[in-house]
PDB file of C-alpha atoms and ligand atoms in Angstrom:
ATOM      1  CA  MET A   1      17.221  18.530  28.292  1.00  0.00           C
ATOM      2  CA  ARG A   2      18.144  20.278  25.099  1.00  0.00           C
ATOM      3  CA  ILE A   3      15.255  21.276  22.659  1.00  0.00           C
ATOM      4  CA  VAL A   4      16.658  21.154  19.250  1.00  0.00           C
ATOM      5  CA  THR A   5      14.257  22.249  16.407  1.00  0.00           C
ATOM      6  CA  SER A   6      16.735  22.699  13.252  1.00  0.00           C
ATOM      7  CA  VAL A   7      18.245  19.991  11.559  1.00  0.00           C
ATOM      8  CA  ALA A   8      21.778  21.741  11.150  1.00  0.00           C
ATOM      9  CA  ALA A   9      21.868  21.873  15.043  1.00  0.00           C
ATOM     10  CA  MET A  10      20.740  18.129  15.649  1.00  0.00           C
ATOM     11  CA  GLN A  11      23.614  17.173  12.688  1.00  0.00           C
ATOM     12  CA  ARG A  12      26.344  19.276  15.139  1.00  0.00           C
ATOM     13  CA  LEU A  13      25.492  18.176  18.342  1.00  0.00           C
ATOM     14  CA  ALA A  14      24.836  14.180  16.531  1.00  0.00           C
ATOM     15  CA  ARG A  15      28.336  14.526  15.001  1.00  0.00           C
ATOM     16  CA  GLN A  16      29.822  15.826  18.560  1.00  0.00           C
ATOM     17  CA  TRP A  17      28.608  12.810  20.317  1.00  0.00           C
ATOM     18  CA  GLN A  18      30.563  10.364  17.492  1.00  0.00           C
ATOM     19  CA  GLN A  19      33.586  12.141  17.999  1.00  0.00           C
ATOM     20  CA  HIS A  20      33.369  11.557  21.979  1.00  0.00           C
ATOM     21  CA  GLY A  21      32.291   7.927  21.024  1.00  0.00           C
ATOM     22  CA  THR A  22      28.926   8.508  23.059  1.00  0.00           C
ATOM     23  CA  ARG A  23      26.268   6.021  22.281  1.00  0.00           C
ATOM     24  CA  ILE A  24      23.077   7.975  20.507  1.00  0.00           C
ATOM     25  CA  GLY A  25      19.836   6.185  20.960  1.00  0.00           C
ATOM     26  CA  LEU A  26      16.650   7.494  19.086  1.00  0.00           C
ATOM     27  CA  VAL A  27      13.456   6.966  19.653  1.00  0.00           C
ATOM     28  CA  PRO A  28      11.364   8.469  16.614  1.00  0.00           C
ATOM     29  CA  THR A  29       7.601   9.701  17.710  1.00  0.00           C
ATOM     30  CA  MET A  30       4.911  12.051  16.281  1.00  0.00           C
ATOM     31  CA  GLY A  31       4.167  13.498  20.257  1.00  0.00           C
ATOM     32  CA  TYR A  32       1.127  13.260  21.947  1.00  0.00           C
ATOM     33  CA  LEU A  33       3.092  10.672  24.655  1.00  0.00           C
ATOM     34  CA  HIS A  34       1.531   8.042  26.214  1.00  0.00           C
ATOM     35  CA  GLU A  35       3.114   4.852  28.536  1.00  0.00           C
ATOM     36  CA  GLY A  36       3.670   3.174  25.188  1.00  0.00           C
ATOM     37  CA  HIS A  37       6.342   6.113  23.860  1.00  0.00           C
ATOM     38  CA  LEU A  38       7.306   6.152  27.593  1.00  0.00           C
ATOM     39  CA  SER A  39       8.405   2.307  27.660  1.00  0.00           C
ATOM     40  CA  LEU A  40      10.554   3.233  24.283  1.00  0.00           C
ATOM     41  CA  VAL A  41      12.264   5.578  25.997  1.00  0.00           C
ATOM     42  CA  ARG A  42      13.286   3.683  28.700  1.00  0.00           C
ATOM     43  CA  ARG A  43      14.469   1.055  26.409  1.00  0.00           C
ATOM     44  CA  ALA A  44      16.468   3.394  24.504  1.00  0.00           C
ATOM     45  CA  ARG A  45      17.881   4.562  27.981  1.00  0.00           C
ATOM     46  CA  ARG A  46      18.741   1.174  29.160  1.00  0.00           C
ATOM     47  CA  ARG A  47      20.596   0.435  25.667  1.00  0.00           C
ATOM     48  CA  ALA A  48      22.167   3.752  25.143  1.00  0.00           C
ATOM     49  CA  GLY A  49      23.546   3.225  28.941  1.00  0.00           C
ATOM     50  CA  GLN A  50      24.439   6.118  31.476  1.00  0.00           C
ATOM     51  CA  THR A  51      26.761   7.494  29.266  1.00  0.00           C
ATOM     52  CA  GLY A  52      24.575   7.307  25.926  1.00  0.00           C
ATOM     53  CA  LYS A  53      22.489   9.760  24.843  1.00  0.00           C
ATOM     54  CA  VAL A  54      18.792   9.666  24.074  1.00  0.00           C
ATOM     55  CA  VAL A  55      16.996  11.318  21.350  1.00  0.00           C
ATOM     56  CA  VAL A  56      13.605  11.933  21.413  1.00  0.00           C
ATOM     57  CA  SER A  57      12.177  13.312  17.638  1.00  0.00           C
ATOM     58  CA  ILE A  58       8.374  14.506  17.939  1.00  0.00           C
ATOM     59  CA  TYR A  59       7.298  15.501  14.180  1.00  0.00           C
ATOM     60  CA  VAL A  60       3.826  14.598  13.039  1.00  0.00           C
ATOM     61  CA  ASN A  61       4.940  13.719   9.778  1.00  0.00           C
ATOM     62  CA  PRO A  62       2.880  14.873   7.035  1.00  0.00           C
ATOM     63  CA  THR A  63       3.906  12.738   3.961  1.00  0.00           C
ATOM     64  CA  GLN A  64       2.597   9.290   6.007  1.00  0.00           C
ATOM     65  CA  PHE A  65      -0.602  10.810   5.940  1.00  0.00           C
ATOM     66  CA  GLY A  66      -3.097  10.358   2.875  1.00  0.00           C
ATOM     67  CA  PRO A  67      -5.208  13.664   1.559  1.00  0.00           C
ATOM     68  CA  LYS A  68      -8.072  12.328   3.283  1.00  0.00           C
ATOM     69  CA  GLU A  69      -6.485  11.346   6.541  1.00  0.00           C
ATOM     70  CA  ASP A  70      -6.214  12.836   9.887  1.00  0.00           C
ATOM     71  CA  LEU A  71      -3.257  15.090   9.927  1.00  0.00           C
ATOM     72  CA  SER A  72      -4.911  18.374  10.799  1.00  0.00           C
ATOM     73  CA  ARG A  73      -6.242  16.790  13.567  1.00  0.00           C
ATOM     74  CA  TYR A  74      -3.879  14.485  15.051  1.00  0.00           C
ATOM     75  CA  PRO A  75      -3.648  15.492  18.478  1.00  0.00           C
ATOM     76  CA  ARG A  76      -0.475  17.912  19.530  1.00  0.00           C
ATOM     77  CA  ASP A  77       0.800  18.911  22.864  1.00  0.00           C
ATOM     78  CA  LEU A  78       4.117  19.936  23.262  1.00  0.00           C
ATOM     79  CA  LYS A  79       4.403  21.244  26.413  1.00  0.00           C
ATOM     80  CA  ARG A  80       3.139  17.855  28.197  1.00  0.00           C
ATOM     81  CA  ASP A  81       5.307  16.121  25.903  1.00  0.00           C
ATOM     82  CA  LEU A  82       8.538  18.109  26.825  1.00  0.00           C
ATOM     83  CA  LYS A  83       7.670  17.682  30.731  1.00  0.00           C
ATOM     84  CA  LEU A  84       6.981  13.572  30.158  1.00  0.00           C
ATOM     85  CA  CYS A  85      10.428  13.608  28.614  1.00  0.00           C
ATOM     86  CA  ARG A  86      11.923  15.651  31.207  1.00  0.00           C
ATOM     87  CA  ALA A  87      10.694  13.603  33.427  1.00  0.00           C
ATOM     88  CA  GLU A  88      12.408  10.392  31.639  1.00  0.00           C
ATOM     89  CA  ALA A  89      15.783  12.094  31.774  1.00  0.00           C
ATOM     90  CA  VAL A  90      15.413  12.390  27.543  1.00  0.00           C
ATOM     91  CA  ASP A  91      18.950  14.375  26.781  1.00  0.00           C
ATOM     92  CA  VAL A  92      17.516  16.065  23.584  1.00  0.00           C
ATOM     93  CA  VAL A  93      13.904  16.208  21.693  1.00  0.00           C
ATOM     94  CA  PHE A  94      13.984  17.354  18.141  1.00  0.00           C
ATOM     95  CA  ALA A  95      10.959  18.749  17.388  1.00  0.00           C
ATOM     96  CA  PRO A  96      11.736  20.483  13.564  1.00  0.00           C
ATOM     97  CA  SER A  97       9.041  22.409  11.860  1.00  0.00           C
ATOM     98  CA  ASP A  98       7.839  21.120   8.571  1.00  0.00           C
ATOM     99  CA  ALA A  99      10.037  23.554   6.679  1.00  0.00           C
ATOM    100  CA  GLU A 100      13.239  22.080   8.114  1.00  0.00           C
ATOM    101  CA  MET A 101      11.966  18.315   7.621  1.00  0.00           C
ATOM    102  CA  TYR A 102      10.907  19.167   3.927  1.00  0.00           C
ATOM    103  CA  PRO A 103      13.018  22.137   2.568  1.00  0.00           C
ATOM    104  CA  GLY A 104      11.482  23.523  -0.505  1.00  0.00           C
ATOM    105  CA  LYS A 105       8.228  21.608  -0.113  1.00  0.00           C
ATOM    106  CA  ALA A 106       6.012  24.482   0.132  1.00  0.00           C
ATOM    107  CA  GLU A 107       7.189  25.722  -3.024  1.00  0.00           C
ATOM    108  CA  GLY A 108       7.340  22.575  -4.922  1.00  0.00           C
ATOM    109  CA  ARG A 109      10.905  21.842  -4.806  1.00  0.00           C
ATOM    110  CA  TYR A 110      11.361  18.724  -2.273  1.00  0.00           C
ATOM    111  CA  SER A 111      11.365  15.528  -4.863  1.00  0.00           C
ATOM    112  CA  THR A 112      13.643  12.514  -2.835  1.00  0.00           C
ATOM    113  CA  TYR A 113      11.523   9.805  -0.919  1.00  0.00           C
ATOM    114  CA  VAL A 114      12.345   6.417   0.010  1.00  0.00           C
ATOM    115  CA  VAL A 115      10.213   3.862  -1.226  1.00  0.00           C
ATOM    116  CA  GLU A 116      10.156  -0.114   0.455  1.00  0.00           C
ATOM    117  CA  GLU A 117       8.449  -2.468  -2.521  1.00  0.00           C
ATOM    118  CA  ASN A 118       7.450  -5.141  -1.057  1.00  0.00           C
ATOM    119  CA  LEU A 119       6.581  -5.499   2.435  1.00  0.00           C
ATOM    120  CA  SER A 120       4.485  -2.323   1.954  1.00  0.00           C
ATOM    121  CA  ARG A 121       2.254  -3.534  -0.164  1.00  0.00           C
ATOM    122  CA  SER A 122      -0.196  -5.434   1.917  1.00  0.00           C
ATOM    123  CA  MET A 123      -2.252  -4.511   4.985  1.00  0.00           C
ATOM    124  CA  GLU A 124      -1.664  -0.466   6.225  1.00  0.00           C
ATOM    125  CA  GLY A 125      -0.284  -0.219   3.058  1.00  0.00           C
ATOM    126  CA  ALA A 126      -3.133  -1.608   0.489  1.00  0.00           C
ATOM    127  CA  SER A 127      -5.684   0.519   3.514  1.00  0.00           C
ATOM    128  CA  ARG A 128      -2.919   3.406   3.482  1.00  0.00           C
ATOM    129  CA  PRO A 129      -1.429   3.316  -0.156  1.00  0.00           C
ATOM    130  CA  THR A 130       1.465   6.511   0.562  1.00  0.00           C
ATOM    131  CA  HIS A 131       1.526   5.637   4.295  1.00  0.00           C
ATOM    132  CA  PHE A 132       4.797   3.496   4.077  1.00  0.00           C
ATOM    133  CA  ARG A 133       6.514   5.957   1.700  1.00  0.00           C
ATOM    134  CA  GLY A 134       6.460   8.921   4.220  1.00  0.00           C
ATOM    135  CA  VAL A 135       7.095   6.435   7.061  1.00  0.00           C
ATOM    136  CA  THR A 136      10.723   5.363   5.145  1.00  0.00           C
ATOM    137  CA  THR A 137      11.275   8.725   4.226  1.00  0.00           C
ATOM    138  CA  VAL A 138      11.113  10.321   7.336  1.00  0.00           C
ATOM    139  CA  VAL A 139      12.612   7.989   9.266  1.00  0.00           C
ATOM    140  CA  ALA A 140      15.804   7.875   6.665  1.00  0.00           C
ATOM    141  CA  LYS A 141      15.959  11.588   7.323  1.00  0.00           C
ATOM    142  CA  LEU A 142      15.479  11.112  11.108  1.00  0.00           C
ATOM    143  CA  PHE A 143      18.676   8.169  10.991  1.00  0.00           C
ATOM    144  CA  ASN A 144      20.654  10.528   8.905  1.00  0.00           C
ATOM    145  CA  ILE A 145      19.944  13.952  11.102  1.00  0.00           C
ATOM    146  CA  VAL A 146      20.496  12.456  14.689  1.00  0.00           C
ATOM    147  CA  GLN A 147      22.972   9.774  13.343  1.00  0.00           C
ATOM    148  CA  PRO A 148      21.988   6.987  16.161  1.00  0.00           C
ATOM    149  CA  GLY A 149      23.156   3.984  16.477  1.00  0.00           C
ATOM    150  CA  ILE A 150      20.424   2.163  18.030  1.00  0.00           C
ATOM    151  CA  ALA A 151      16.429   3.267  17.337  1.00  0.00           C
ATOM    152  CA  ILE A 152      13.265   1.727  19.330  1.00  0.00           C
ATOM    153  CA  PHE A 153      10.024   1.113  17.774  1.00  0.00           C
ATOM    154  CA  GLY A 154       7.292  -0.133  19.269  1.00  0.00           C
ATOM    155  CA  ALA A 155       5.600  -3.671  18.183  1.00  0.00           C
ATOM    156  CA  LYS A 156       1.921  -1.899  17.824  1.00  0.00           C
ATOM    157  CA  ASP A 157       3.075  -0.898  14.074  1.00  0.00           C
ATOM    158  CA  TRP A 158       4.489  -4.395  13.194  1.00  0.00           C
ATOM    159  CA  GLN A 159       4.568  -4.255   9.659  1.00  0.00           C
ATOM    160  CA  GLN A 160       6.501  -0.204  10.059  1.00  0.00           C
ATOM    161  CA  ALA A 161       9.002  -1.871  11.943  1.00  0.00           C
ATOM    162  CA  ALA A 162       9.140  -5.250   9.606  1.00  0.00           C
ATOM    163  CA  ILE A 163       9.797  -2.343   6.667  1.00  0.00           C
ATOM    164  CA  ILE A 164      12.180  -0.474   8.793  1.00  0.00           C
ATOM    165  CA  LYS A 165      14.168  -2.974   9.431  1.00  0.00           C
ATOM    166  CA  ARG A 166      14.341  -4.009   5.685  1.00  0.00           C
ATOM    167  CA  MET A 167      15.205  -0.206   5.187  1.00  0.00           C
ATOM    168  CA  VAL A 168      18.190  -0.473   7.108  1.00  0.00           C
ATOM    169  CA  ALA A 169      19.838  -3.708   6.035  1.00  0.00           C
ATOM    170  CA  ASP A 170      19.044  -2.762   1.737  1.00  0.00           C
ATOM    171  CA  LEU A 171      20.372   0.784   2.171  1.00  0.00           C
ATOM    172  CA  ASN A 172      23.145   0.493   4.669  1.00  0.00           C
ATOM    173  CA  PHE A 173      22.006   2.050   7.839  1.00  0.00           C
ATOM    174  CA  PRO A 174      24.506   1.339  10.490  1.00  0.00           C
ATOM    175  CA  VAL A 175      21.598   1.517  12.955  1.00  0.00           C
ATOM    176  CA  LYS A 176      20.366  -1.304  15.561  1.00  0.00           C
ATOM    177  CA  ILE A 177      16.538  -1.304  15.291  1.00  0.00           C
ATOM    178  CA  ILE A 178      14.764  -2.604  18.482  1.00  0.00           C
ATOM    179  CA  VAL A 179      11.493  -3.435  18.786  1.00  0.00           C
ATOM    180  CA  ALA A 180       9.799  -3.455  21.940  1.00  0.00           C
ATOM    181  CA  PRO A 181       6.210  -4.377  23.232  1.00  0.00           C
ATOM    182  CA  THR A 182       2.710  -3.318  22.701  1.00  0.00           C
ATOM    183  CA  VAL A 183       1.768  -1.303  26.146  1.00  0.00           C
ATOM    184  CA  ARG A 184      -1.831  -1.876  26.871  1.00  0.00           C
ATOM    185  CA  GLU A 185      -4.606  -0.364  28.912  1.00  0.00           C
ATOM    186  CA  ARG A 186      -6.283  -3.028  31.586  1.00  0.00           C
ATOM    187  CA  ASP A 187      -8.805  -4.180  29.442  1.00  0.00           C
ATOM    188  CA  GLY A 188      -6.683  -4.930  26.457  1.00  0.00           C
ATOM    189  CA  LEU A 189      -6.729  -1.794  24.041  1.00  0.00           C
ATOM    190  CA  ALA A 190      -3.428  -1.520  22.622  1.00  0.00           C
ATOM    191  CA  LEU A 191      -2.262   2.191  23.729  1.00  0.00           C
ATOM    192  CA  SER A 192      -2.394   4.631  20.782  1.00  0.00           C
ATOM    193  CA  SER A 193      -2.404   8.715  20.545  1.00  0.00           C
ATOM    194  CA  ARG A 194      -5.666   8.082  18.384  1.00  0.00           C
ATOM    195  CA  ASN A 195      -7.753   6.600  21.190  1.00  0.00           C
ATOM    196  CA  LYS A 196      -8.191   9.998  22.407  1.00  0.00           C
ATOM    197  CA  TYR A 197     -10.786  10.577  19.594  1.00  0.00           C
ATOM    198  CA  LEU A 198     -13.125   7.305  20.573  1.00  0.00           C
ATOM    199  CA  ASP A 199     -16.306   8.355  22.635  1.00  0.00           C
ATOM    200  CA  ALA A 200     -17.041   5.925  25.804  1.00  0.00           C
ATOM    201  CA  GLU A 201     -19.018   3.919  23.887  1.00  0.00           C
ATOM    202  CA  GLN A 202     -16.361   3.667  20.962  1.00  0.00           C
ATOM    203  CA  ARG A 203     -13.700   3.618  23.729  1.00  0.00           C
ATOM    204  CA  LYS A 204     -15.764   0.299  25.285  1.00  0.00           C
ATOM    205  CA  GLN A 205     -15.893  -1.341  21.930  1.00  0.00           C
ATOM    206  CA  ALA A 206     -12.108  -0.970  21.452  1.00  0.00           C
ATOM    207  CA  THR A 207     -11.498  -3.733  22.904  1.00  0.00           C
ATOM    208  CA  ILE A 208     -12.583  -5.894  20.137  1.00  0.00           C
ATOM    209  CA  LEU A 209      -9.298  -5.472  18.608  1.00  0.00           C
ATOM    210  CA  HIS A 210      -7.368  -7.216  21.231  1.00  0.00           C
ATOM    211  CA  GLY A 211     -10.100  -9.657  21.785  1.00  0.00           C
ATOM    212  CA  SER A 212     -10.003 -11.188  18.416  1.00  0.00           C
ATOM    213  CA  LEU A 213      -6.531 -11.793  18.927  1.00  0.00           C
ATOM    214  CA  GLN A 214      -7.535 -13.678  22.027  1.00  0.00           C
ATOM    215  CA  TYR A 215     -10.164 -15.429  20.010  1.00  0.00           C
ATOM    216  CA  VAL A 216      -8.125 -16.676  17.543  1.00  0.00           C
ATOM    217  CA  ARG A 217      -5.473 -17.689  20.046  1.00  0.00           C
ATOM    218  CA  LYS A 218      -7.766 -20.064  21.426  1.00  0.00           C
ATOM    219  CA  ILE A 219      -8.977 -21.549  18.248  1.00  0.00           C
ATOM    220  CA  VAL A 220      -5.460 -22.038  16.691  1.00  0.00           C
ATOM    221  CA  THR A 221      -4.190 -23.052  20.101  1.00  0.00           C
ATOM    222  CA  ARG A 222      -6.619 -26.550  19.646  1.00  0.00           C
ATOM    223  CA  LYS A 223      -5.126 -27.191  15.661  1.00  0.00           C
ATOM    224  CA  PRO A 224      -4.493 -25.086  12.665  1.00  0.00           C
ATOM    225  CA  ALA A 225      -6.696 -23.784  10.732  1.00  0.00           C
ATOM    226  CA  PRO A 226      -7.084 -22.317   7.111  1.00  0.00           C
ATOM    227  CA  ALA A 227      -6.932 -18.554   6.940  1.00  0.00           C
ATOM    228  CA  SER A 228     -10.121 -18.068   5.145  1.00  0.00           C
ATOM    229  CA  LYS A 229     -11.767 -19.546   7.806  1.00  0.00           C
ATOM    230  CA  LEU A 230     -10.531 -17.298  10.833  1.00  0.00           C
ATOM    231  CA  LYS A 231     -11.175 -14.389   8.934  1.00  0.00           C
ATOM    232  CA  GLN A 232     -14.826 -15.300   8.288  1.00  0.00           C
ATOM    233  CA  ALA A 233     -14.626 -16.190  12.429  1.00  0.00           C
ATOM    234  CA  VAL A 234     -13.498 -12.860  12.904  1.00  0.00           C
ATOM    235  CA  LYS A 235     -16.181 -10.945  10.714  1.00  0.00           C
ATOM    236  CA  LYS A 236     -18.991 -12.746  12.962  1.00  0.00           C
ATOM    237  CA  PHE A 237     -17.079 -11.693  16.209  1.00  0.00           C
ATOM    238  CA  MET A 238     -16.979  -8.487  15.228  1.00  0.00           C
ATOM    239  CA  ALA A 239     -20.713  -8.474  15.765  1.00  0.00           C
ATOM    240  CA  ALA A 240     -19.780  -8.061  19.428  1.00  0.00           C
ATOM    241  CA  ALA A 241     -18.757  -4.425  18.863  1.00  0.00           C
ATOM    242  CA  PRO A 242     -21.623  -3.024  16.009  1.00  0.00           C
ATOM    243  CA  LEU A 243     -19.808   0.385  16.280  1.00  0.00           C
ATOM    244  CA  GLY A 244     -16.562  -0.900  14.436  1.00  0.00           C
ATOM    245  CA  ARG A 245     -16.088  -1.833  10.913  1.00  0.00           C
ATOM    246  CA  LEU A 246     -13.478  -3.964   9.988  1.00  0.00           C
ATOM    247  CA  ASP A 247     -10.982  -2.642   7.361  1.00  0.00           C
ATOM    248  CA  TYR A 248      -8.948  -5.603   7.274  1.00  0.00           C
ATOM    249  CA  VAL A 249      -7.669  -8.958   8.981  1.00  0.00           C
ATOM    250  CA  GLU A 250      -4.505 -10.525   8.037  1.00  0.00           C
ATOM    251  CA  PHE A 251      -2.382 -13.631   9.234  1.00  0.00           C
ATOM    252  CA  PHE A 252       0.997 -13.634   7.896  1.00  0.00           C
ATOM    253  CA  ASP A 253       4.814 -14.853   9.044  1.00  0.00           C
ATOM    254  CA  PRO A 254       6.171 -12.453  11.738  1.00  0.00           C
ATOM    255  CA  GLU A 255       9.375 -11.633   9.457  1.00  0.00           C
ATOM    256  CA  THR A 256       8.739 -11.849   5.885  1.00  0.00           C
ATOM    257  CA  LEU A 257       4.925 -10.628   6.616  1.00  0.00           C
ATOM    258  CA  GLN A 258       3.903 -13.538   3.550  1.00  0.00           C
ATOM    259  CA  PRO A 259       0.111 -14.078   3.850  1.00  0.00           C
ATOM    260  CA  ALA A 260      -0.611 -17.317   5.829  1.00  0.00           C
ATOM    261  CA  THR A 261      -3.194 -19.945   4.279  1.00  0.00           C
ATOM    262  CA  SER A 262      -2.743 -22.503   7.191  1.00  0.00           C
ATOM    263  CA  VAL A 263      -2.525 -20.319  10.862  1.00  0.00           C
ATOM    264  CA  SER A 264      -1.189 -21.768  13.592  1.00  0.00           C
ATOM    265  CA  ARG A 265       0.854 -20.883  16.901  1.00  0.00           C
ATOM    266  CA  GLY A 266       3.179 -18.468  15.992  1.00  0.00           C
ATOM    267  CA  THR A 267       1.787 -17.646  12.772  1.00  0.00           C
ATOM    268  CA  HIS A 268       0.877 -13.581  13.184  1.00  0.00           C
ATOM    269  CA  MET A 269      -2.540 -12.132  13.094  1.00  0.00           C
ATOM    270  CA  ALA A 270      -2.990  -8.237  12.930  1.00  0.00           C
ATOM    271  CA  LEU A 271      -6.062  -6.161  12.108  1.00  0.00           C
ATOM    272  CA  ALA A 272      -7.530  -2.714  11.776  1.00  0.00           C
ATOM    273  CA  VAL A 273     -10.895  -1.560  12.748  1.00  0.00           C
ATOM    274  CA  PHE A 274     -12.673   1.685  12.048  1.00  0.00           C
ATOM    275  CA  PHE A 275     -14.743   3.504  14.851  1.00  0.00           C
ATOM    276  CA  ALA A 276     -16.390   6.199  12.824  1.00  0.00           C
ATOM    277  CA  ASN A 277     -13.470   8.163  11.243  1.00  0.00           C
ATOM    278  CA  THR A 278     -11.016   6.676  13.939  1.00  0.00           C
ATOM    279  CA  ARG A 279      -9.011   3.722  12.890  1.00  0.00           C
ATOM    280  CA  LEU A 280      -7.324   1.597  15.370  1.00  0.00           C
ATOM    281  CA  ILE A 281      -4.637  -0.884  14.295  1.00  0.00           C
ATOM    282  CA  ASP A 282      -3.203  -4.098  16.648  1.00  0.00           C
ATOM    283  CA  ASN A 283      -1.577  -7.186  16.218  1.00  0.00           C
ATOM    284  CA  GLY A 284       0.248  -9.960  17.810  1.00  0.00           C
ATOM    285  CA  PRO A 285       1.492 -13.611  17.709  1.00  0.00           C
ATOM    286  CA  LEU A 286      -1.146 -16.555  17.983  1.00  0.00           C
TER     287      LEU A 286
HETATM  288  O1  PAF B   1       5.187   5.237  14.536  1.00  0.00           O
HETATM  289  C1  PAF B   1       5.454   6.233  14.317  1.00  0.00           C
HETATM  290  O2  PAF B   1       4.792   6.898  15.464  1.00  0.00           O
HETATM  291  C2  PAF B   1       5.449   6.841  12.945  1.00  0.00           C
HETATM  292  O3  PAF B   1       5.727   6.320  12.049  1.00  0.00           O
HETATM  293  C3  PAF B   1       6.999   7.021  13.166  1.00  0.00           C
HETATM  294  C4  PAF B   1       7.871   5.879  13.388  1.00  0.00           C
HETATM  295  C5  PAF B   1       7.386   8.411  14.216  1.00  0.00           C
HETATM  296  C6  PAF B   1       7.387   8.141  11.660  1.00  0.00           C
HETATM  297  O4  PAF B   1       6.778   9.477  11.573  1.00  0.00           O
END
């Protein structure tokens, strides 16, 4: 497994692979890898084939964090990440520095961003106004650097995946986007690097996210219900997790992200819940 930290070296390598017709599968991550990430890596391997190359990028992207968010305390453990990648037979870990990814930023020269202007306004985008600009920018840069034919993203960040698919279509990136299912703990909690922040009691109550999804699923299996009524029902249901504070719950079309007024089976639900400063998200089809 090679560890590449420079943009130029990664681009050189990708060019060589492409000249030989080698398939490149990219798994973009911010590190602190868990089983969810590893399931993406395995999917990349399957899609790229044994002769293809799997690249995992590990980069805590500063531009997708708001000024009051957890950039400085975001968990990092490169040594452990590299070990996990080696065990999955990853070909290259691309782990650049901020200076490599955002040249001239420290001196105020960096000034180009990629902005999706529609899907990124709601939900995560409403709560975290500059978040998706950072995501689309870094993902576009990673596509230009790694030149993948396929890239794998987790369904846990459903809105992120929809926005990236839109960016790829709008900007003609020759990349196939694959969205892989959310991996969960036995009690339903979606795996996330941020779960590490939770204390024992918060961790117990954090099942309220998955619980809310199940709860609403049960309601709409019987018959469609108005979104406004279901939002109230989720707020009440949240009383079972007094340490949690609901940030938002939304019902929407899974492809267009258009809000649904009437919610039925197949409508998508997403929610975000704060446990103290830790913000967890989950989503799923109803
Ligand atoms: O989902 C993530 O971990 C990040 O948003 C991504 C796609 C790696 C971009 O930094």
